[in-house]
C-alpha positions as protocol buffer text, in pm:
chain_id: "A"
residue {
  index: 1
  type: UNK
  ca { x: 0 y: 0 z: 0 }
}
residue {
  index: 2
  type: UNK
  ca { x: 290 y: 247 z: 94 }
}
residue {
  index: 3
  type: UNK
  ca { x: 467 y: 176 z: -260 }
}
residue {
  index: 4
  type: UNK
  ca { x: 99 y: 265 z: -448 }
}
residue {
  index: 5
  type: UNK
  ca { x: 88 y: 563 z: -227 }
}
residue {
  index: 6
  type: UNK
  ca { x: 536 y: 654 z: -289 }
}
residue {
  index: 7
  type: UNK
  ca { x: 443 y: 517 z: -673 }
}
residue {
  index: 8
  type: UNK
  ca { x: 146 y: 778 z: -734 }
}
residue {
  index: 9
  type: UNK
  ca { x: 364 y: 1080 z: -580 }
}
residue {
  index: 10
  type: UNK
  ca { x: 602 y: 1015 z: -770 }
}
residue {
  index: 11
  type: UNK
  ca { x: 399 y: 1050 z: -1075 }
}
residue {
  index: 12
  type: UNK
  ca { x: 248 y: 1344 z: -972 }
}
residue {
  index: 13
  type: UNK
  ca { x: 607 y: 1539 z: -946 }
}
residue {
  index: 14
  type: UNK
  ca { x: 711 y: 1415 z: -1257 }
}
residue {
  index: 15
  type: UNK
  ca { x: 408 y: 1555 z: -1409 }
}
residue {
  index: 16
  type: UNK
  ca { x: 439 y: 1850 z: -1212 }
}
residue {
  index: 17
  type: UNK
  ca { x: 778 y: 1913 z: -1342 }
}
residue {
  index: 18
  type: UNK
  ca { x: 727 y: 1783 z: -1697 }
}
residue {
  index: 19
  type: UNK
  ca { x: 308 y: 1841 z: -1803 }
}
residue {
  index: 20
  type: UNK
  ca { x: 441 y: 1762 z: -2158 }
}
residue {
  index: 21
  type: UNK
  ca { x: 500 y: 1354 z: -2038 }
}
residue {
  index: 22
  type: UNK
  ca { x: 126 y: 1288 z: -2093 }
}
residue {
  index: 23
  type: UNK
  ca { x: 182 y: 943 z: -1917 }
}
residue {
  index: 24
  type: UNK
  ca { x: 270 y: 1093 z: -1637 }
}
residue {
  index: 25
  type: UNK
  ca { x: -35 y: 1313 z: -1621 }
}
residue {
  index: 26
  type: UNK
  ca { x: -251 y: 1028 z: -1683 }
}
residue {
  index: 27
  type: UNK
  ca { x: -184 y: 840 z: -1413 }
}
residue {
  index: 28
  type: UNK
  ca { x: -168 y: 1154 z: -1170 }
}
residue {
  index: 29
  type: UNK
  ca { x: -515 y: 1231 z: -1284 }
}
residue {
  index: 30
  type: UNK
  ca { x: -635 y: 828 z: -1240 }
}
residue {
  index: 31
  type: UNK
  ca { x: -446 y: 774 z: -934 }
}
residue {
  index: 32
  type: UNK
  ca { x: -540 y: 843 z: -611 }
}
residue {
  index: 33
  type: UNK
  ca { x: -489 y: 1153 z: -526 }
}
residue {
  index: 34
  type: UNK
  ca { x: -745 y: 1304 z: -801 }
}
residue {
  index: 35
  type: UNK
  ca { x: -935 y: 947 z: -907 }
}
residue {
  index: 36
  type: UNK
  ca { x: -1062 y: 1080 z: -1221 }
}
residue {
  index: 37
  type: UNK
  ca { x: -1238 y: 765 z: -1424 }
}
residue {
  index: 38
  type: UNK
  ca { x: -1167 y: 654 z: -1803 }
}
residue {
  index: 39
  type: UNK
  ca { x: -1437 y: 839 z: -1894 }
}
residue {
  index: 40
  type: UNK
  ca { x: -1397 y: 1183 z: -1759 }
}
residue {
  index: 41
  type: UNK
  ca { x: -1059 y: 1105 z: -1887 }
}
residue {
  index: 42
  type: UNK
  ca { x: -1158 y: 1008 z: -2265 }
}
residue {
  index: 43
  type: UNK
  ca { x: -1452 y: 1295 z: -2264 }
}
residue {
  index: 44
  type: UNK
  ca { x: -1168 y: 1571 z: -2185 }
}
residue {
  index: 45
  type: UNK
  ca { x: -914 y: 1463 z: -2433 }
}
residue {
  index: 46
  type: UNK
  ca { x: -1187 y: 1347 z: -2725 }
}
residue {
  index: 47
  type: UNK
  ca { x: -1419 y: 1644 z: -2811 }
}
residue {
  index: 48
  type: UNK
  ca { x: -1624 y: 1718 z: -3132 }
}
residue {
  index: 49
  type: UNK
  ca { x: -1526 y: 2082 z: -3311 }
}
residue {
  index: 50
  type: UNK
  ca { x: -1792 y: 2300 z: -3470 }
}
residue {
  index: 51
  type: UNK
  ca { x: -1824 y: 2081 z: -3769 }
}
residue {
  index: 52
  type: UNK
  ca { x: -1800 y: 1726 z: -3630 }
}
residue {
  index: 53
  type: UNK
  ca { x: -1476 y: 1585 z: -3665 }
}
residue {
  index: 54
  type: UNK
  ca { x: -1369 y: 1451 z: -3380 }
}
residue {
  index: 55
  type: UNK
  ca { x: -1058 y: 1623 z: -3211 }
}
residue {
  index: 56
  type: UNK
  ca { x: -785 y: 1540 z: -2905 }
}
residue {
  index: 57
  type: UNK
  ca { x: -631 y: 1767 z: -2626 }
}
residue {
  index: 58
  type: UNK
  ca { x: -357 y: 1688 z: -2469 }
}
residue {
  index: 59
  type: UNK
  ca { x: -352 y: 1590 z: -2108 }
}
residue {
  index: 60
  type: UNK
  ca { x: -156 y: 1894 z: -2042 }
}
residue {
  index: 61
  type: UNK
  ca { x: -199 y: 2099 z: -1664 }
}
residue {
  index: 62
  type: UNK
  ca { x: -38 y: 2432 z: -1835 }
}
residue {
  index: 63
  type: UNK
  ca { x: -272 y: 2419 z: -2130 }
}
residue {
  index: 64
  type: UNK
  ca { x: -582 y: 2676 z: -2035 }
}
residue {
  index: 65
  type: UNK
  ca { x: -928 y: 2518 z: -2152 }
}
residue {
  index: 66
  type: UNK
  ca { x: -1240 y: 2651 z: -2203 }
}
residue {
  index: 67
  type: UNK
  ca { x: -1448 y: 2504 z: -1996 }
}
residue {
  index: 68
  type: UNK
  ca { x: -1790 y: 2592 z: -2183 }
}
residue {
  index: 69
  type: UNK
  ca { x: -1651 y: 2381 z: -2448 }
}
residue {
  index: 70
  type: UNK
  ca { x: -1586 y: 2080 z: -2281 }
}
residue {
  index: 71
  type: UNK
  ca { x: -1860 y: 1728 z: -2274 }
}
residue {
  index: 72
  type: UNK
  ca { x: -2028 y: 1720 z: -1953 }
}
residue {
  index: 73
  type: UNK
  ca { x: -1900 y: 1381 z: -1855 }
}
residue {
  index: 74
  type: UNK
  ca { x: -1528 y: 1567 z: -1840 }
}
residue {
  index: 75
  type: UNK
  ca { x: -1613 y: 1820 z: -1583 }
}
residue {
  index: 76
  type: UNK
  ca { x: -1822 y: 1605 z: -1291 }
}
């Protein structure tokens, strides 16, 4: 349990220090400290534009998003 715990810190400073290492970011924003699910994951980084296609974000803590824009599902 301590490793998890030492395992998901770690994680979190590295994506702290590097928001570019999407990996890192994901598993900050899955683990336990913020326990964000697959889809509130999936709904952030997949989003429709104005004309359909669909798009991806990156999983990036310095990039500012409008929140207006973003599905529901991403936000609760």
């Amino acid at each position: 349990m301590i490793a998890r715990r030492i395992i998901a810190l770690r994680n979190a400073i590295t994506a702290i220090e590097w928001p570019d290492d999407e990996l890192r970011s994901f598993a900050t924003l899955h683990g336990p400290f913020f326990a964000m699910g697959d889809e509130a994951l999936l709904a952030f980084r997949q989003y429709a534009d104005g004309n359909g296609a669909l798009k991806t974000r990156r999983l990036n803590p310095t990039l500012g998003i409008d929140r207006t824009s973003l599905n529901p599902a991403a936000i609760e």
